[in-house]
Short mmCIF file of C-alpha atoms in Angstrom, two decimals:
data_model
loop_
_atom_site.label_atom_id
_atom_site.label_comp_id
_atom_site.label_asym_id
_atom_site.label_seq_id
_atom_site.Cartn_x
_atom_site.Cartn_y
_atom_site.Cartn_z
CA UNK A 9 0.00 0.00 0.00
CA UNK A 10 1.06 3.54 -0.63
CA UNK A 11 1.74 5.70 2.36
CA UNK A 12 -1.41 7.38 3.72
CA UNK A 13 -3.78 4.79 2.20
CA UNK A 14 -5.43 2.12 4.29
CA UNK A 15 -8.19 -0.46 3.94
CA UNK A 16 -11.02 -1.04 6.35
CA UNK A 17 -14.46 -2.57 6.58
CA UNK A 18 -17.20 0.05 6.66
CA UNK A 19 -20.93 0.53 6.34
CA UNK A 20 -21.47 2.94 3.47
CA UNK A 21 -24.61 4.99 2.96
CA UNK A 22 -25.12 6.51 -0.48
CA UNK A 23 -27.93 9.06 -0.90
CA UNK A 24 -29.21 10.88 -3.95
CA UNK A 25 -31.91 13.51 -4.50
CA UNK A 26 -34.69 12.22 -6.74
CA UNK A 27 -35.29 14.49 -9.75
CA UNK A 28 -32.54 16.91 -8.78
CA UNK A 29 -31.90 18.16 -12.31
CA UNK A 30 -35.60 18.94 -12.77
CA UNK A 31 -35.79 20.67 -9.38
CA UNK A 32 -32.72 22.77 -10.20
CA UNK A 33 -34.00 23.70 -13.66
CA UNK A 34 -37.24 24.94 -12.12
CA UNK A 35 -35.73 26.79 -9.14
CA UNK A 36 -31.98 26.63 -8.57
CA UNK A 37 -31.83 28.97 -5.59
CA UNK A 38 -34.91 27.54 -3.89
CA UNK A 39 -33.78 23.95 -4.38
CA UNK A 40 -30.27 24.62 -3.12
CA UNK A 41 -31.60 26.60 -0.15
CA UNK A 42 -34.07 23.85 0.78
CA UNK A 43 -31.42 21.14 0.48
CA UNK A 44 -28.98 23.12 2.64
CA UNK A 45 -31.73 23.73 5.24
CA UNK A 46 -32.57 20.00 5.40
CA UNK A 47 -28.89 19.18 5.88
CA UNK A 48 -28.26 21.83 8.53
CA UNK A 49 -31.45 21.29 10.53
CA UNK A 50 -31.62 17.52 10.69
CA UNK A 51 -29.62 15.41 8.21
CA UNK A 52 -26.11 16.33 9.39
CA UNK A 53 -27.10 16.18 13.10
CA UNK A 54 -28.77 12.80 12.50
CA UNK A 55 -25.64 11.45 10.81
CA UNK A 56 -23.59 12.61 13.81
CA UNK A 57 -26.12 11.14 16.26
CA UNK A 58 -25.66 7.76 14.56
CA UNK A 59 -21.84 8.09 14.64
CA UNK A 60 -21.57 8.58 10.89
CA UNK A 61 -19.01 10.60 8.98
CA UNK A 62 -20.00 12.63 5.94
CA UNK A 63 -17.29 11.67 3.45
CA UNK A 64 -18.38 13.93 0.61
CA UNK A 65 -21.19 15.71 -1.14
CA UNK A 66 -21.50 15.22 -4.87
CA UNK A 67 -24.01 17.76 -6.20
CA UNK A 68 -27.26 16.01 -5.37
CA UNK A 69 -25.66 13.06 -3.61
CA UNK A 70 -23.87 12.24 -0.40
CA UNK A 71 -21.54 9.50 0.75
CA UNK A 72 -21.53 8.69 4.47
CA UNK A 73 -19.38 6.17 6.36
CA UNK A 74 -20.44 4.34 9.51
CA UNK A 75 -18.60 1.85 11.70
CA UNK A 76 -21.93 0.07 12.31
CA UNK A 77 -24.40 -1.02 9.64
CA UNK A 78 -27.17 -0.96 12.25
CA UNK A 79 -26.43 2.74 12.78
CA UNK A 80 -26.35 3.33 9.01
CA UNK A 81 -29.74 1.67 8.44
CA UNK A 82 -31.35 3.37 11.44
CA UNK A 83 -29.97 6.74 10.31
CA UNK A 84 -31.38 6.14 6.81
CA UNK A 85 -34.81 5.26 8.25
CA UNK A 86 -34.86 8.39 10.44
CA UNK A 87 -33.85 10.60 7.51
CA UNK A 88 -36.48 9.12 5.20
CA UNK A 89 -39.25 9.43 7.82
CA UNK A 90 -38.27 13.02 8.56
CA UNK A 91 -38.18 13.92 4.87
CA UNK A 92 -41.67 12.46 4.38
CA UNK A 93 -42.89 14.63 7.26
CA UNK A 94 -41.08 17.73 5.96
CA UNK A 95 -42.57 17.15 2.49
CA UNK A 96 -46.12 16.61 3.73
CA UNK A 97 -47.33 20.13 2.89
CA UNK A 98 -45.14 20.63 -0.19
CA UNK A 99 -46.42 19.97 -3.69
CA UNK A 100 -45.17 16.74 -5.22
CA UNK A 101 -43.20 18.49 -7.94
CA UNK A 102 -41.29 20.61 -5.38
CA UNK A 103 -40.46 17.89 -2.85
CA UNK A 104 -36.90 16.95 -2.07
CA UNK A 105 -36.86 13.18 -1.74
CA UNK A 106 -33.91 10.86 -1.38
CA UNK A 107 -33.06 7.38 -2.54
CA UNK A 108 -30.70 5.67 -0.10
CA UNK A 109 -28.51 2.59 -0.48
CA UNK A 110 -26.49 0.92 2.29
CA UNK A 111 -23.71 -1.62 1.84
CA UNK A 112 -21.06 -3.17 4.04
CA UNK A 113 -17.75 -3.65 2.35
CA UNK A 114 -14.04 -3.21 2.22
CA UNK A 115 -13.04 0.35 1.34
CA UNK A 116 -9.78 2.06 0.50
CA UNK A 117 -9.24 5.14 2.63
CA UNK A 118 -7.22 7.94 1.04
CA UNK A 119 -7.08 10.95 3.33
CA UNK A 120 -10.69 11.86 4.10
CA UNK A 121 -12.11 10.02 1.08
CA UNK A 122 -13.11 6.38 0.56
CA UNK A 123 -13.11 4.31 -2.62
CA UNK A 124 -13.60 0.78 -3.86
CA UNK A 125 -16.26 -1.83 -4.49
CA UNK A 126 -17.84 -1.23 -1.07
CA UNK A 127 -18.63 2.33 -2.14
CA UNK A 128 -19.60 1.39 -5.70
CA UNK A 129 -22.11 -1.22 -4.53
CA UNK A 130 -23.74 1.29 -2.15
CA UNK A 131 -24.13 3.76 -5.03
CA UNK A 132 -25.56 1.12 -7.38
CA UNK A 133 -28.16 -0.14 -4.92
CA UNK A 134 -29.14 3.41 -3.95
CA UNK A 135 -30.24 3.89 -7.57
CA UNK A 136 -32.62 0.90 -7.16
CA UNK A 137 -34.46 2.40 -4.18
CA UNK A 138 -37.85 4.01 -4.67
CA UNK A 139 -38.13 7.75 -4.01
CA UNK A 140 -38.16 8.04 -0.21
CA UNK A 141 -36.94 4.45 0.04
CA UNK A 142 -33.93 2.48 1.21
CA UNK A 143 -32.24 -0.57 -0.28
CA UNK A 144 -29.46 -2.58 1.32
CA UNK A 145 -27.10 -5.30 0.14
CA UNK A 146 -27.08 -8.87 1.40
CA UNK A 147 -23.94 -8.14 3.43
CA UNK A 148 -25.77 -5.29 5.17
CA UNK A 149 -28.84 -7.49 5.68
CA UNK A 150 -26.71 -10.19 7.28
CA UNK A 151 -25.56 -7.68 9.89
CA UNK A 152 -28.97 -6.16 10.75
CA UNK A 153 -31.25 -9.20 10.50
CA UNK A 154 -31.16 -10.11 14.21
CA UNK A 155 -30.65 -6.57 15.49
CA UNK A 156 -33.53 -4.59 13.96
CA UNK A 157 -37.19 -5.45 14.38
CA UNK A 158 -38.11 -5.00 10.71
CA UNK A 159 -39.08 -7.21 7.80
CA UNK A 160 -37.00 -6.65 4.71
CA UNK A 161 -38.39 -7.09 1.22
CA UNK A 162 -36.19 -9.44 -0.81
CA UNK A 163 -35.71 -8.01 -4.31
CA UNK A 164 -33.58 -10.99 -5.34
CA UNK A 165 -30.33 -11.04 -7.27
CA UNK A 166 -30.09 -7.86 -9.35
CA UNK A 167 -27.71 -7.16 -12.21
CA UNK A 168 -26.22 -3.70 -11.69
CA UNK A 169 -24.13 -1.54 -13.98
CA UNK A 170 -20.38 -2.19 -13.95
CA UNK A 171 -20.55 -5.02 -11.39
CA UNK A 172 -19.20 -8.47 -12.30
CA UNK A 173 -21.91 -10.37 -10.41
CA UNK A 174 -25.52 -9.76 -9.49
CA UNK A 175 -26.10 -8.28 -6.03
CA UNK A 176 -28.77 -9.53 -3.64
CA UNK A 177 -30.85 -6.50 -2.67
CA UNK A 178 -33.33 -5.96 0.15
CA UNK A 179 -35.87 -3.17 0.57
CA UNK A 180 -35.94 -1.62 4.05
CA UNK A 181 -39.28 -0.45 5.46
CA UNK A 182 -39.12 3.26 6.27
CA UNK A 183 -42.11 3.33 8.60
CA UNK A 184 -42.60 0.86 11.43
CA UNK A 185 -46.02 -0.04 10.01
CA UNK A 186 -44.34 -1.29 6.80
CA UNK A 187 -42.22 -3.89 8.58
CA UNK A 188 -43.34 -4.71 12.09
CA UNK A 189 -42.61 -8.42 11.99
CA UNK A 190 -40.28 -10.34 14.25
CA UNK A 191 -36.94 -9.96 12.45
CA UNK A 192 -35.09 -8.59 9.46
CA UNK A 193 -35.09 -11.86 7.52
#
């Protein structure tokens, strides 16, 4: 390894704003202001509360690292529930909604940034989530299944862009009413 670069296992949360280009084309300043307000008022504090580290922002996306996948999934659920509440009185075409993907994998750490398949898988499965939804990989599911009282929806093996093998994906219930069964199986 080169000096200053290390590997570690991490839970990676990838988030993306649904319809960001459309939102920006309709109201750049309003969209950017709303997104910054969501981050400042509850997203960044929620990430910190769940011991996450914001690695980077990428326009309409964010990459967050956690030491615990349970914390990553719980943080994602809190964010998605809060966004649904914040969007309740906003017209559908003006809502800021996220898709979130969570993976557990080996990452390469270079300074404050992270790279590698662990990150790439999180980004690919995030794209499969419904607006306001969360998808996780099988490796993430294996870590949360006996620790969270939720029922995950098995989406099966999914072929994703630029990945050598299909990835087993699970849909995470955002609201407790969606998945109030015994375990995350």
